[in-house]
CSV table of C-alpha atoms in Angstrom, one decimal:
chain,number,residue,atom,x,y,z
A,1,MET,CA,-0.1,0.0,0.4
A,2,THR,CA,1.3,3.6,-0.7
A,3,ALA,CA,1.7,5.9,1.8
A,4,PRO,CA,-1.4,8.5,2.6
A,5,VAL,CA,-1.2,11.8,0.6
A,6,PRO,CA,-1.9,14.8,2.5
A,7,LEU,CA,-5.3,16.7,1.5
A,8,SER,CA,-5.0,20.0,0.2
A,9,GLN,CA,-5.7,23.3,2.0
A,10,LEU,CA,-7.4,24.8,-0.7
A,11,PRO,CA,-11.3,25.0,-0.4
A,12,VAL,CA,-13.1,22.3,-2.7
A,13,HIS,CA,-16.7,24.0,-3.1
A,14,VAL,CA,-19.6,22.0,-5.0
A,15,TRP,CA,-23.2,22.6,-4.6
A,16,THR,CA,-25.8,21.9,-1.4
A,17,THR,CA,-29.0,22.7,-0.3
A,18,PRO,CA,-30.0,23.7,2.9
A,19,SER,CA,-32.9,20.3,3.7
A,20,THR,CA,-32.0,16.9,3.9
A,21,VAL,CA,-33.1,14.6,1.4
A,22,GLN,CA,-36.2,12.1,2.0
A,23,CYS,CA,-35.2,8.4,1.0
A,24,GLY,CA,-39.3,7.8,0.6
A,25,PHE,CA,-41.9,10.3,-1.1
A,26,PRO,CA,-40.2,13.5,-2.6
A,27,SER,CA,-40.3,17.3,-0.7
A,28,PRO,CA,-41.5,19.9,-2.9
A,29,ALA,CA,-40.3,22.0,-0.4
A,30,GLU,CA,-36.9,23.9,-0.6
A,31,ASP,CA,-36.6,22.7,-4.6
A,32,HIS,CA,-34.6,26.0,-5.5
A,33,ALA,CA,-32.3,27.0,-2.5
A,34,GLN,CA,-28.6,26.6,-2.9
A,35,LYS,CA,-25.6,27.4,-1.4
A,36,ARG,CA,-21.8,26.4,-1.6
A,37,LEU,CA,-20.7,23.9,0.4
A,38,ASP,CA,-16.7,23.5,1.9
A,39,LEU,CA,-16.0,20.0,1.8
A,40,ASN,CA,-12.6,20.3,3.7
A,41,GLU,CA,-15.3,22.4,6.1
A,42,LEU,CA,-17.3,18.5,6.2
A,43,LEU,CA,-14.4,16.2,6.5
A,44,ILE,CA,-11.7,18.2,7.9
A,45,ASN,CA,-11.1,19.0,11.6
A,46,GLN,CA,-7.6,19.2,11.2
A,47,PRO,CA,-5.5,20.2,8.0
A,48,ASP,CA,-2.2,19.5,9.0
A,49,ALA,CA,-3.0,16.2,10.5
A,50,THR,CA,-5.6,14.7,8.0
A,51,PHE,CA,-4.9,12.1,4.7
A,52,PHE,CA,-6.8,10.6,2.4
A,53,MET,CA,-5.6,6.8,1.4
A,54,ARG,CA,-7.7,4.7,-1.2
A,55,VAL,CA,-9.1,1.2,0.0
A,56,ARG,CA,-8.3,-2.1,-1.2
A,57,GLY,CA,-9.5,-5.4,0.1
A,58,PRO,CA,-13.1,-6.1,1.2
A,59,SER,CA,-11.9,-7.0,4.8
A,60,MET,CA,-13.6,-4.2,5.8
A,61,ARG,CA,-17.3,-4.6,3.9
A,62,ASP,CA,-19.3,-5.1,6.9
A,63,ALA,CA,-18.3,-1.6,8.2
A,64,GLY,CA,-19.3,0.1,5.0
A,65,ILE,CA,-15.7,0.5,3.7
A,66,ASP,CA,-15.1,-0.9,0.0
A,67,ASP,CA,-12.6,-2.1,-2.2
A,68,GLY,CA,-12.3,1.3,-4.6
A,69,ASP,CA,-13.2,3.5,-1.6
A,70,TYR,CA,-11.6,6.2,-0.2
A,71,VAL,CA,-11.0,7.1,3.6
A,72,VAL,CA,-10.6,10.2,5.2
A,73,ILE,CA,-7.5,9.8,8.7
A,74,ASP,CA,-7.4,12.4,11.3
A,75,ARG,CA,-4.0,11.6,13.0
A,76,SER,CA,-4.9,14.0,15.6
A,77,ILE,CA,-7.1,11.9,17.5
A,78,GLU,CA,-6.5,9.7,19.9
A,79,ALA,CA,-7.4,6.2,18.8
A,80,LYS,CA,-9.9,4.3,21.4
A,81,HIS,CA,-11.6,1.3,21.7
A,82,GLY,CA,-13.9,0.2,18.6
A,83,GLN,CA,-12.9,2.8,16.3
A,84,VAL,CA,-11.6,2.5,12.6
A,85,VAL,CA,-8.1,2.7,12.5
A,86,LEU,CA,-5.2,3.3,9.7
A,87,ALA,CA,-2.5,1.1,11.4
A,88,VAL,CA,1.1,0.1,10.7
A,89,VAL,CA,1.5,-3.4,11.6
A,90,ASP,CA,5.4,-5.0,10.4
A,91,GLY,CA,5.7,-1.8,8.3
A,92,GLU,CA,2.7,-2.5,6.2
A,93,PHE,CA,-0.4,-0.2,6.5
A,94,THR,CA,-3.9,-1.7,7.0
A,95,ILE,CA,-7.4,-0.4,7.7
A,96,LYS,CA,-9.0,-2.2,10.6
A,97,ARG,CA,-11.0,-2.0,13.9
A,98,LEU,CA,-9.1,-1.4,17.3
A,99,PHE,CA,-9.8,-3.7,20.0
A,100,ARG,CA,-7.9,-2.7,23.5
A,101,ARG,CA,-9.8,-4.1,26.4
A,102,ALA,CA,-8.2,-5.3,29.6
A,103,GLY,CA,-5.1,-5.1,28.8
A,104,ARG,CA,-5.3,-6.8,25.1
A,105,VAL,CA,-5.0,-5.0,21.6
A,106,LYS,CA,-6.1,-6.4,18.7
A,107,LEU,CA,-7.4,-5.8,15.5
A,108,GLN,CA,-10.5,-6.4,13.8
A,109,ALA,CA,-11.4,-7.3,10.4
A,110,ALA,CA,-15.6,-6.0,9.5
A,111,ASN,CA,-15.3,-9.3,7.6
A,112,PRO,CA,-16.2,-12.7,8.6
A,113,THR,CA,-13.7,-14.2,6.0
A,114,PHE,CA,-10.8,-12.5,7.8
A,115,SER,CA,-9.3,-13.6,11.0
A,116,ASP,CA,-8.0,-10.8,13.7
A,117,ILE,CA,-4.9,-9.5,14.0
A,118,GLU,CA,-3.6,-10.9,17.0
A,119,PHE,CA,0.0,-9.7,18.5
A,120,ARG,CA,3.0,-12.2,19.0
A,121,ASP,CA,6.3,-10.8,20.8
A,122,GLY,CA,8.4,-9.1,18.6
A,123,GLN,CA,5.6,-8.0,16.1
A,124,GLU,CA,5.1,-3.5,15.4
A,125,LEU,CA,2.0,-2.1,15.8
A,126,THR,CA,2.2,1.6,15.4
A,127,ILE,CA,-1.6,3.1,15.0
A,128,TRP,CA,-1.3,6.3,12.5
A,129,GLY,CA,-4.6,7.5,12.6
A,130,VAL,CA,-7.9,7.5,13.1
A,131,VAL,CA,-10.7,7.0,9.9
A,132,THR,CA,-13.3,9.8,10.0
A,133,TRP,CA,-14.9,9.5,6.5
A,134,THR,CA,-15.5,7.1,3.8
A,135,LEU,CA,-16.0,8.3,0.5
A,136,LYS,CA,-17.7,6.2,-2.0
A,137,GLY,CA,-18.7,6.4,-5.6
A,138,LEU,CA,-21.6,4.8,-7.2
A,139,LEU,CA,-21.1,4.4,-10.9
A,140,PRO,CA,-18.9,1.6,-12.1
A,141,ALA,CA,-15.0,2.4,-12.4
C-alpha cells in the first residue's frame, strides 16, 4: 500500500441545499435553495493532520468500507477502542477496528472471512490515525 497523501488546504466547493433528502416520497419544499459547501469544512477538522487513502480489499466491507473507496484519516485523534484506524503492522498499512480491552490489543476485520490480527512478541504495531469518513463512488469504475 502506498503512503497516505495529505489533503490540500485549498477549499473545494460544491453546491448543496439547506434541506435533507428523503429516501421515500419527495418533498416539494425548498426545491431551488442552494449554497456552496466547502468539502474541507465538512470532512476536515485538522488540515495538517488529515490524509486520505484508497482502500484495497474487502476486509472492512461490513463496516461500510469497500474496495476502491477513499477513507479520510485524522492523525490528531487519539485512537480508542472500537474505532476504525489506519494501523501500521510490521511496516505495512492496514485499516481495521481497534480492540483495546483488559490489556489486550488486536485489530479486527469487519468481514468474517478475515481473521483478527493478534500480536506476538516482536511484532510492531503503530496506530497511524483514525478513519473519520469513507468516500464511496456509486458508478462503476
